[in-house]
PDB file of N, CA, C and O in Angstrom:
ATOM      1  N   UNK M   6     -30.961 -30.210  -6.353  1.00 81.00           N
ATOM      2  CA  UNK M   6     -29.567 -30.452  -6.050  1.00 81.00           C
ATOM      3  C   UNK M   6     -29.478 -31.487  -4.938  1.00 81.00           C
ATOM      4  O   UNK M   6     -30.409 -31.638  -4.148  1.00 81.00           O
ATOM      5  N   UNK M   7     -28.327 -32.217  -4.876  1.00 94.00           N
ATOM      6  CA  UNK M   7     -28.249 -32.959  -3.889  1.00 94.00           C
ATOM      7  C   UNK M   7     -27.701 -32.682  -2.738  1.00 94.00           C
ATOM      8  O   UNK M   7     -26.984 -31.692  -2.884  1.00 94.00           O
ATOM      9  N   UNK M   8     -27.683 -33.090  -1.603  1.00 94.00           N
ATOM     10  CA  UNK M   8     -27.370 -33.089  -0.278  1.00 94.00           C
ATOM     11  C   UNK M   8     -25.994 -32.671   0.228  1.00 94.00           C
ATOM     12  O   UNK M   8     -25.644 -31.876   1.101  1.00 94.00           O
ATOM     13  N   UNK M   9     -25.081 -33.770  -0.924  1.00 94.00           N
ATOM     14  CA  UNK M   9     -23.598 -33.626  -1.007  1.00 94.00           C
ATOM     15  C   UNK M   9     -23.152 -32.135  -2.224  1.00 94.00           C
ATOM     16  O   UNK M   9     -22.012 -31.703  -2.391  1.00 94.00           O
ATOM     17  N   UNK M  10     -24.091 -31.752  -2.732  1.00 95.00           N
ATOM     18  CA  UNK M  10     -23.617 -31.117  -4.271  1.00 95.00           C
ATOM     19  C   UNK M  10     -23.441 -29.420  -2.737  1.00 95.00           C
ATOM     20  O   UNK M  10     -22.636 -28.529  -2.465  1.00 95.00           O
ATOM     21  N   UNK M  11     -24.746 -29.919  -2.251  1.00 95.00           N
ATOM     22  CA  UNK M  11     -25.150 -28.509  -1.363  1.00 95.00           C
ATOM     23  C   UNK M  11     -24.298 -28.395  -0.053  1.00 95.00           C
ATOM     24  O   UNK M  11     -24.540 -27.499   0.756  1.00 95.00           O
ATOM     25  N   UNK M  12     -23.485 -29.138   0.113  1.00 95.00           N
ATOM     26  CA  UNK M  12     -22.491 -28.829   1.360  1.00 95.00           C
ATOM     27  C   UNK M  12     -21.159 -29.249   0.710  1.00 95.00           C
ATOM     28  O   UNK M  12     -20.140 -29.501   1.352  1.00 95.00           O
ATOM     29  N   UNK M  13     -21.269 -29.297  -0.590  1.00 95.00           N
ATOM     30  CA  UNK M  13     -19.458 -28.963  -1.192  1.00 95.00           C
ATOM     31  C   UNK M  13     -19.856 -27.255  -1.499  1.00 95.00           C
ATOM     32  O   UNK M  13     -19.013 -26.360  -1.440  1.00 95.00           O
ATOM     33  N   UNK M  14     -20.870 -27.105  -1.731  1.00 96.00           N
ATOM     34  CA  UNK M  14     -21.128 -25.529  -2.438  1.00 96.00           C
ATOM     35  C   UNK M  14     -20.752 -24.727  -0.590  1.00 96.00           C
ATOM     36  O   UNK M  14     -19.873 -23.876  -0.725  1.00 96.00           O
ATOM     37  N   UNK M  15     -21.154 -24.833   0.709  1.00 96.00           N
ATOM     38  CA  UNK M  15     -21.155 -24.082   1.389  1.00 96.00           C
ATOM     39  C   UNK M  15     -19.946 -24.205   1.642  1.00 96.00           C
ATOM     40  O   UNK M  15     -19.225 -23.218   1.784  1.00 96.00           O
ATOM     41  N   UNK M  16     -19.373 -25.814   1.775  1.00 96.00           N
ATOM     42  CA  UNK M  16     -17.810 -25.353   2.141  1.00 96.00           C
ATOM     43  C   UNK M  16     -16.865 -24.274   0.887  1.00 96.00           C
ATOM     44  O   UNK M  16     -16.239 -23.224   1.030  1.00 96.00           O
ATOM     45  N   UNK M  17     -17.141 -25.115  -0.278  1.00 97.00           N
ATOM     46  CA  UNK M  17     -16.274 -23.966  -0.666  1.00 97.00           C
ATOM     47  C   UNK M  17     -16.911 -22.717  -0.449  1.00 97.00           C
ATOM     48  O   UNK M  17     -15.941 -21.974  -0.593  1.00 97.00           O
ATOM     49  N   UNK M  18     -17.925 -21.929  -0.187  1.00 97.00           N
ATOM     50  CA  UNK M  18     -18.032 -20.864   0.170  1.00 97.00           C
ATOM     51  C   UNK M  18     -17.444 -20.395   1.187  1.00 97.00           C
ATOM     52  O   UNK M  18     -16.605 -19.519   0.976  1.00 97.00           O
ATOM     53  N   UNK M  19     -17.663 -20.768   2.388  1.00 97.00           N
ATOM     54  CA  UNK M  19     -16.972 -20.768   3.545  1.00 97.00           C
ATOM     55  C   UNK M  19     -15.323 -20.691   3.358  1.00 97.00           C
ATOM     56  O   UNK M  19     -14.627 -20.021   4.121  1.00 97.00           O
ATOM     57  N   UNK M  20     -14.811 -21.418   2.309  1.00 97.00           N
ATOM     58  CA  UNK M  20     -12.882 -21.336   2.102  1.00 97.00           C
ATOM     59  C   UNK M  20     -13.034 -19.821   1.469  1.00 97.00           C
ATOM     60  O   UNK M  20     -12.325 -18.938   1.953  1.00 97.00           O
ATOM     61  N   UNK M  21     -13.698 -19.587   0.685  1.00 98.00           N
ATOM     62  CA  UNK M  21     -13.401 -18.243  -0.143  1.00 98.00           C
ATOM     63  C   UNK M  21     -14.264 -17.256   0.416  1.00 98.00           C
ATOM     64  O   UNK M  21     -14.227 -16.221  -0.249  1.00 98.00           O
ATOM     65  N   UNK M  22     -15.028 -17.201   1.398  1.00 97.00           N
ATOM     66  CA  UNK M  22     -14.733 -16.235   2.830  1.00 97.00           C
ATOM     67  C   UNK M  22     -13.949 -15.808   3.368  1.00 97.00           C
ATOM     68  O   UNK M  22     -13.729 -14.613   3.563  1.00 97.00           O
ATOM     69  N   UNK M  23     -13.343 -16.760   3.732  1.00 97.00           N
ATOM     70  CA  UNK M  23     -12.043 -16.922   4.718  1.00 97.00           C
ATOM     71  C   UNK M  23     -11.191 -16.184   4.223  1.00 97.00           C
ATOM     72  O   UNK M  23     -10.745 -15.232   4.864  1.00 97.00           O
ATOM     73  N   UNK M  24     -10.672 -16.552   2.613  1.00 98.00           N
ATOM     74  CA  UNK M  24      -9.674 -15.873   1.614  1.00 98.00           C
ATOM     75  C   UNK M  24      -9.917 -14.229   1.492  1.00 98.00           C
ATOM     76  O   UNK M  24      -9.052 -13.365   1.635  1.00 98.00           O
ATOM     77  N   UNK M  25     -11.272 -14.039   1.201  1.00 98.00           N
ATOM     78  CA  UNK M  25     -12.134 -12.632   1.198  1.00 98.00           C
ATOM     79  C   UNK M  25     -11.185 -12.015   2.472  1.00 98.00           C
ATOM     80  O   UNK M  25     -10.195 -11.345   2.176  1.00 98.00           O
ATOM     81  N   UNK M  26     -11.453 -12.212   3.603  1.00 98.00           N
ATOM     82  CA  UNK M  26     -11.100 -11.264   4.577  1.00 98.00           C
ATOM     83  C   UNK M  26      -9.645 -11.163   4.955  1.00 98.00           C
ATOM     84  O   UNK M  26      -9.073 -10.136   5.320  1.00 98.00           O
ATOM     85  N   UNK M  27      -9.067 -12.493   4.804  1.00 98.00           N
ATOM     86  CA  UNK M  27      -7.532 -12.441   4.366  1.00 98.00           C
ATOM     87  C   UNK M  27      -6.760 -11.389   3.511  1.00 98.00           C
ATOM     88  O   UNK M  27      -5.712 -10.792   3.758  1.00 98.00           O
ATOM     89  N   UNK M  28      -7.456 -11.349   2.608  1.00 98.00           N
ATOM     90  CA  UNK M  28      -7.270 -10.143   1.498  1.00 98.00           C
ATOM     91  C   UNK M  28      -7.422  -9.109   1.890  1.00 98.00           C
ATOM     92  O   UNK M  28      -6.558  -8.265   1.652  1.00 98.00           O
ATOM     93  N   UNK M  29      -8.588  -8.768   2.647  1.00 98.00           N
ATOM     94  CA  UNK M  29      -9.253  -7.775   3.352  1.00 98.00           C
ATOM     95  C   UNK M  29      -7.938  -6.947   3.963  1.00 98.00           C
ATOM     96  O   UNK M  29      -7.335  -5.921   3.651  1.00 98.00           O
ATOM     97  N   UNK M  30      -7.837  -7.898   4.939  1.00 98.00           N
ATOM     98  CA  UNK M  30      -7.128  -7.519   6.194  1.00 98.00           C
ATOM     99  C   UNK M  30      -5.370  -7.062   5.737  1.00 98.00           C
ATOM    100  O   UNK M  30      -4.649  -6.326   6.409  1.00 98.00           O
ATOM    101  N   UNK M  31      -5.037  -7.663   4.574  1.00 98.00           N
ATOM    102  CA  UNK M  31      -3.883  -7.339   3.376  1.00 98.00           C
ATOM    103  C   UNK M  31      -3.843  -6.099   2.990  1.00 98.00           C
ATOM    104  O   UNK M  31      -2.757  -5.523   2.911  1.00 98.00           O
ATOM    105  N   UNK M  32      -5.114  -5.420   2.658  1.00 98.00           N
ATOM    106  CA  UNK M  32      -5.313  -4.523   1.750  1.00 98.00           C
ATOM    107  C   UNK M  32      -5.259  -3.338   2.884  1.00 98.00           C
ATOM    108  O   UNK M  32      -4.530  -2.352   2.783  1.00 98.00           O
ATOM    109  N   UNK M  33      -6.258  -3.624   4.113  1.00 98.00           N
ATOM    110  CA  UNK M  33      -6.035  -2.716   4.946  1.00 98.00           C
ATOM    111  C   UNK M  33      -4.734  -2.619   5.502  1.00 98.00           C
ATOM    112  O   UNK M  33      -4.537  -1.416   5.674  1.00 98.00           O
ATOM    113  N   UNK M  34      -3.683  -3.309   5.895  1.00 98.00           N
ATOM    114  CA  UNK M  34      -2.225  -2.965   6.656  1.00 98.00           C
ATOM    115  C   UNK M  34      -1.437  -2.122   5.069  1.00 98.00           C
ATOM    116  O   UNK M  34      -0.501  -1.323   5.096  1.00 98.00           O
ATOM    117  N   UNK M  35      -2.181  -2.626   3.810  1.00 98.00           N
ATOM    118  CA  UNK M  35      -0.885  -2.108   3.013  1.00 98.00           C
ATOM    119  C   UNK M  35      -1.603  -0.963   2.920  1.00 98.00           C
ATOM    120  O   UNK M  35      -0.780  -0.230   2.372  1.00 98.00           O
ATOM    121  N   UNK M  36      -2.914  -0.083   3.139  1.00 98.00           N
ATOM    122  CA  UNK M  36      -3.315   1.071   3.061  1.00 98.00           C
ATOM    123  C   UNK M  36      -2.845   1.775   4.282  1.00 98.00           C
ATOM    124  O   UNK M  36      -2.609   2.983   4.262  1.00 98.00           O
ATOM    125  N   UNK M  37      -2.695   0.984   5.427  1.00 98.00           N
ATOM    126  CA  UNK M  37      -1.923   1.815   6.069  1.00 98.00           C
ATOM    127  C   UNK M  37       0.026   2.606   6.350  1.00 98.00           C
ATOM    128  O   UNK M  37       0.550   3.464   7.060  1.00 98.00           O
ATOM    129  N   UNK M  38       0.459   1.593   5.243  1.00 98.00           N
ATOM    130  CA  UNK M  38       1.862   1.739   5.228  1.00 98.00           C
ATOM    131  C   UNK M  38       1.619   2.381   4.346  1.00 98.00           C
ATOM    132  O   UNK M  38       2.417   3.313   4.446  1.00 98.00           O
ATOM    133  N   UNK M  39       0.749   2.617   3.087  1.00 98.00           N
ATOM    134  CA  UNK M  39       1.037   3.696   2.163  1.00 98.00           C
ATOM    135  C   UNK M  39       1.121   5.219   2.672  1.00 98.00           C
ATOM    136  O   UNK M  39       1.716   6.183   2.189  1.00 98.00           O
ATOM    137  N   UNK M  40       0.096   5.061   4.131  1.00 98.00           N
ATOM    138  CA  UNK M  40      -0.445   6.605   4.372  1.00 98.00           C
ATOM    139  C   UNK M  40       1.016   7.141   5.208  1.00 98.00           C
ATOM    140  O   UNK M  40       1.585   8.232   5.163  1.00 98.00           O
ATOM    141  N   UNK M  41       1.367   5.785   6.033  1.00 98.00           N
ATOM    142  CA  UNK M  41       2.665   6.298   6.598  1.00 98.00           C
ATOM    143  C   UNK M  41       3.905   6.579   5.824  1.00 98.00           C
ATOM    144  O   UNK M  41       4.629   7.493   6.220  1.00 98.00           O
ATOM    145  N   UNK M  42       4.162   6.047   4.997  1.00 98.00           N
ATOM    146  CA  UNK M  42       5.134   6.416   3.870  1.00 98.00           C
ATOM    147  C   UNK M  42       5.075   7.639   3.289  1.00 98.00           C
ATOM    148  O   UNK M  42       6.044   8.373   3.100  1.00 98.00           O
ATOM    149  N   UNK M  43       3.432   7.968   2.872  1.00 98.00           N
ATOM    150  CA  UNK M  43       3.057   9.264   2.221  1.00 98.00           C
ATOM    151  C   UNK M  43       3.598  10.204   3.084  1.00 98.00           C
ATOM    152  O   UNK M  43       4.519  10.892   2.645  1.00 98.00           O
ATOM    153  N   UNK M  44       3.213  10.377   4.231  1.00 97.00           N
ATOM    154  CA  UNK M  44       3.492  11.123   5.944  1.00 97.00           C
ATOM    155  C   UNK M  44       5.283  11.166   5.660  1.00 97.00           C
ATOM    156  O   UNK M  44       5.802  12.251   5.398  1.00 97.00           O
ATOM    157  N   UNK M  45       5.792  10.404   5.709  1.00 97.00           N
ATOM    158  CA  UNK M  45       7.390  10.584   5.700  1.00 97.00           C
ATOM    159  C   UNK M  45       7.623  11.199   4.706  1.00 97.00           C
ATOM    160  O   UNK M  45       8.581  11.963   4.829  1.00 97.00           O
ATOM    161  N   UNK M  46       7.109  11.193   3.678  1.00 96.00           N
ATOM    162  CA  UNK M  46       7.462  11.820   2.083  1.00 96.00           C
ATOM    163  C   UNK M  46       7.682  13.113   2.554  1.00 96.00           C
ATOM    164  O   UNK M  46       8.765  13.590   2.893  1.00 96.00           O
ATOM    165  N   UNK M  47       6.292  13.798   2.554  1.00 95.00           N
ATOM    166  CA  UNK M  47       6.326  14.995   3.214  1.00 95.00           C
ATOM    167  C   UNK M  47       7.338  15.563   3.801  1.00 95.00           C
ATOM    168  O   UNK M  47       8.007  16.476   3.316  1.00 95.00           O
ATOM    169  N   UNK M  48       7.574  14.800   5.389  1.00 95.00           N
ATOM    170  CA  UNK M  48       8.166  15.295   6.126  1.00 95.00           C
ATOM    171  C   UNK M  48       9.518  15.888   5.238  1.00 95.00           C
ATOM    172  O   UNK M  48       9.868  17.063   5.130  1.00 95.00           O
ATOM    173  N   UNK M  49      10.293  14.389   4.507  1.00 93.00           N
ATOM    174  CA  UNK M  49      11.694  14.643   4.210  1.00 93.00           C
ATOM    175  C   UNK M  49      11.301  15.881   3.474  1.00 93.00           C
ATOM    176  O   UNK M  49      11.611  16.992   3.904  1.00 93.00           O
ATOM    177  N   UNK M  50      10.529  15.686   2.217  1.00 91.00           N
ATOM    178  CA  UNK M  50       9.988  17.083   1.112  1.00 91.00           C
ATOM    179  C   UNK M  50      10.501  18.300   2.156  1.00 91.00           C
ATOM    180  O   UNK M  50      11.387  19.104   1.867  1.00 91.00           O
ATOM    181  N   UNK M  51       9.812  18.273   3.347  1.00 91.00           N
ATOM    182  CA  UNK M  51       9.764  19.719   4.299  1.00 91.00           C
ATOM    183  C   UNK M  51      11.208  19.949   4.482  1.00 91.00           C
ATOM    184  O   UNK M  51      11.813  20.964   4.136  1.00 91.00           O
ATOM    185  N   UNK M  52      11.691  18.934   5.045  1.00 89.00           N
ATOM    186  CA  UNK M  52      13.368  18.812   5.802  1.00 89.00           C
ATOM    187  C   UNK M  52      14.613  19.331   4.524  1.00 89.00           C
ATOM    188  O   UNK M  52      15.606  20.058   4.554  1.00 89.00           O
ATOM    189  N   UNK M  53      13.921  18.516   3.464  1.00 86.00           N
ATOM    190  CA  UNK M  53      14.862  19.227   2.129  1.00 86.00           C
ATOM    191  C   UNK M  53      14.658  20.479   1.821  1.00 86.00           C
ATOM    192  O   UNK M  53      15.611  21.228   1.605  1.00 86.00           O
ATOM    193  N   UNK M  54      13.138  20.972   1.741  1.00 84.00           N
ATOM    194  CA  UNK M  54      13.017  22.689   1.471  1.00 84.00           C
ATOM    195  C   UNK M  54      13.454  23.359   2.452  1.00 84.00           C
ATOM    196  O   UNK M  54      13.662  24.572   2.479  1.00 84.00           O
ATOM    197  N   UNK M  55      13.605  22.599   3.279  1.00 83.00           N
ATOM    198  CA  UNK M  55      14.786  23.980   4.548  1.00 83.00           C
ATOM    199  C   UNK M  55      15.916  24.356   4.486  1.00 83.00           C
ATOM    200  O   UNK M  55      16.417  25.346   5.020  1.00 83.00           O
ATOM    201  N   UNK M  56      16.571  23.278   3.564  1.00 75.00           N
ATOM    202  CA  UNK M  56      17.842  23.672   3.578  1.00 75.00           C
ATOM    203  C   UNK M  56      18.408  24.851   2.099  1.00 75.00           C
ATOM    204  O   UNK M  56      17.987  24.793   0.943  1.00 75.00           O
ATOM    205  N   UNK M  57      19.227  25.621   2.540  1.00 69.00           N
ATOM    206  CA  UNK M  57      19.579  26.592   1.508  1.00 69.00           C
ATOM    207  C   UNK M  57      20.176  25.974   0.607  1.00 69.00           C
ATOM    208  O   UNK M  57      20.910  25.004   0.796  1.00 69.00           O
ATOM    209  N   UNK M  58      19.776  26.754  -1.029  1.00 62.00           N
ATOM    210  CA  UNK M  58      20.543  26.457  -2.333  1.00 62.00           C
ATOM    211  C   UNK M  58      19.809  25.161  -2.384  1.00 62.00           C
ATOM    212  O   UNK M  58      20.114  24.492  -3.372  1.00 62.00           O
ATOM    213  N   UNK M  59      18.797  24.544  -1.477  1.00 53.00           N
ATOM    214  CA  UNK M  59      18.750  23.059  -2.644  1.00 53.00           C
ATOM    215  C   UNK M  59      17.471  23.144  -3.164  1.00 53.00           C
ATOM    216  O   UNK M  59      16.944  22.053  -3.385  1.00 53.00           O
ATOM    217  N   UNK M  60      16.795  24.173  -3.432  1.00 56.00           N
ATOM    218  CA  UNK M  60      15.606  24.601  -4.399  1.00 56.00           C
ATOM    219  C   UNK M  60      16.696  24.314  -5.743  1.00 56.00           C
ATOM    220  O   UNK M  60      16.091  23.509  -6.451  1.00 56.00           O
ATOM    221  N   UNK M  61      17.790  24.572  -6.269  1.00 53.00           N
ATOM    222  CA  UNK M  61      18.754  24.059  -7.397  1.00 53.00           C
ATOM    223  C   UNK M  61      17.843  22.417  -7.884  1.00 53.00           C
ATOM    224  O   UNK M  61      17.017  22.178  -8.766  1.00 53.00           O
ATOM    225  N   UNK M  62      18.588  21.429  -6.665  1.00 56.00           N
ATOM    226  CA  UNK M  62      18.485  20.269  -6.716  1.00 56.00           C
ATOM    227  C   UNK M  62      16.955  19.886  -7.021  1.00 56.00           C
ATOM    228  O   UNK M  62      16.553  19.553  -8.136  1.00 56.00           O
ATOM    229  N   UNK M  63      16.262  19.971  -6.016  1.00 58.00           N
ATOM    230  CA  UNK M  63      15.199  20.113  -6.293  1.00 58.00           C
ATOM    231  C   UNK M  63      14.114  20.003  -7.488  1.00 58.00           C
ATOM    232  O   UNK M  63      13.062  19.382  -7.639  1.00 58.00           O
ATOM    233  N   UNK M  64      14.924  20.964  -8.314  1.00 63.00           N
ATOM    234  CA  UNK M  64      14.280  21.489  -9.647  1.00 63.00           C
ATOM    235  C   UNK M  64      15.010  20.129 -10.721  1.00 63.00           C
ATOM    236  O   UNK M  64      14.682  20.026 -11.903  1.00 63.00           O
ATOM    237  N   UNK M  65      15.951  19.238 -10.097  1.00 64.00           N
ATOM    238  CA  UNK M  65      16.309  17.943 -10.886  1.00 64.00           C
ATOM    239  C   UNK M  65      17.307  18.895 -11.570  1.00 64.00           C
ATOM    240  O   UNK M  65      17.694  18.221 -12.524  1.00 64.00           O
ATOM    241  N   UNK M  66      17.949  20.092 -11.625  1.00 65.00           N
ATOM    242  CA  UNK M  66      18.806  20.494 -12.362  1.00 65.00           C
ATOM    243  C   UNK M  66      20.563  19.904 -11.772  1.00 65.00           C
ATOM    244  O   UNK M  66      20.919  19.758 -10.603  1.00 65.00           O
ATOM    245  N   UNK M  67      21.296  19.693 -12.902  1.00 67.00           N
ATOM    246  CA  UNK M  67      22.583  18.619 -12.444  1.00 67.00           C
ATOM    247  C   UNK M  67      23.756  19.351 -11.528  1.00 67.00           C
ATOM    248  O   UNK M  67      24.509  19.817 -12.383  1.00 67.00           O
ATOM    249  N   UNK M  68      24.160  19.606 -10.553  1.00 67.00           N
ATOM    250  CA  UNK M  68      24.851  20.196  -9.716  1.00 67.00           C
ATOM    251  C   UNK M  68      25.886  20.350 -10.588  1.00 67.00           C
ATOM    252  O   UNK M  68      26.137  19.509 -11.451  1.00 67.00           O
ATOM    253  N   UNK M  69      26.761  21.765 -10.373  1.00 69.00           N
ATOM    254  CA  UNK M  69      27.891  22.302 -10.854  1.00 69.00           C
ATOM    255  C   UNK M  69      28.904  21.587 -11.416  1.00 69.00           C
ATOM    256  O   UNK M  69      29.186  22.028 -12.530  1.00 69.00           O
ATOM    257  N   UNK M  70      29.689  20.472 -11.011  1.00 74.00           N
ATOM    258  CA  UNK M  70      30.579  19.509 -11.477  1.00 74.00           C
ATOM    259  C   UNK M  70      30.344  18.598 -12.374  1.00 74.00           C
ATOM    260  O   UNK M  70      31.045  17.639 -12.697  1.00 74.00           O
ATOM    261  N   UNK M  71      29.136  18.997 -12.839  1.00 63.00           N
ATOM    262  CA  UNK M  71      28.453  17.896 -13.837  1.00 63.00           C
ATOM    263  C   UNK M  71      29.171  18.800 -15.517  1.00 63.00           C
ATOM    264  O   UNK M  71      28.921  18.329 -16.626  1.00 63.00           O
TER     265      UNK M  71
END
């Protein structure tokens, strides 16, 4: 290989490194908003099973006026 063939090959390696951890670093913030979202799910889930009569709702069944 030639001289030039072998330092177009490292740069583009080096760009799609760069991209690699870009992604990386993407994947990790959106794994962390999933876990916090999951965390709120819950919570509301909890905050709704406290309240009386809405085991009804809950169950997706259509409230009385329906």
């Amino acid at each position: 290989m030639s001289e030039e063939r072998i330092t177009n090959l490292e740069i583009r390696y080096s760009h799609q490194d760069d991209f690699l951890e870009q992604l990386n670093q993407i994947v990790v913030e959106q794994q962390k908003t999933i876990e916090r979202l999951e965390k709120e799910l819950i919570d509301i889930k909890r905050s709704l099973n406290s309240f009386p009569g809405e085991e009804r709702l809950l169950k997706n069944e259509k409230p009385p006026h329906y």
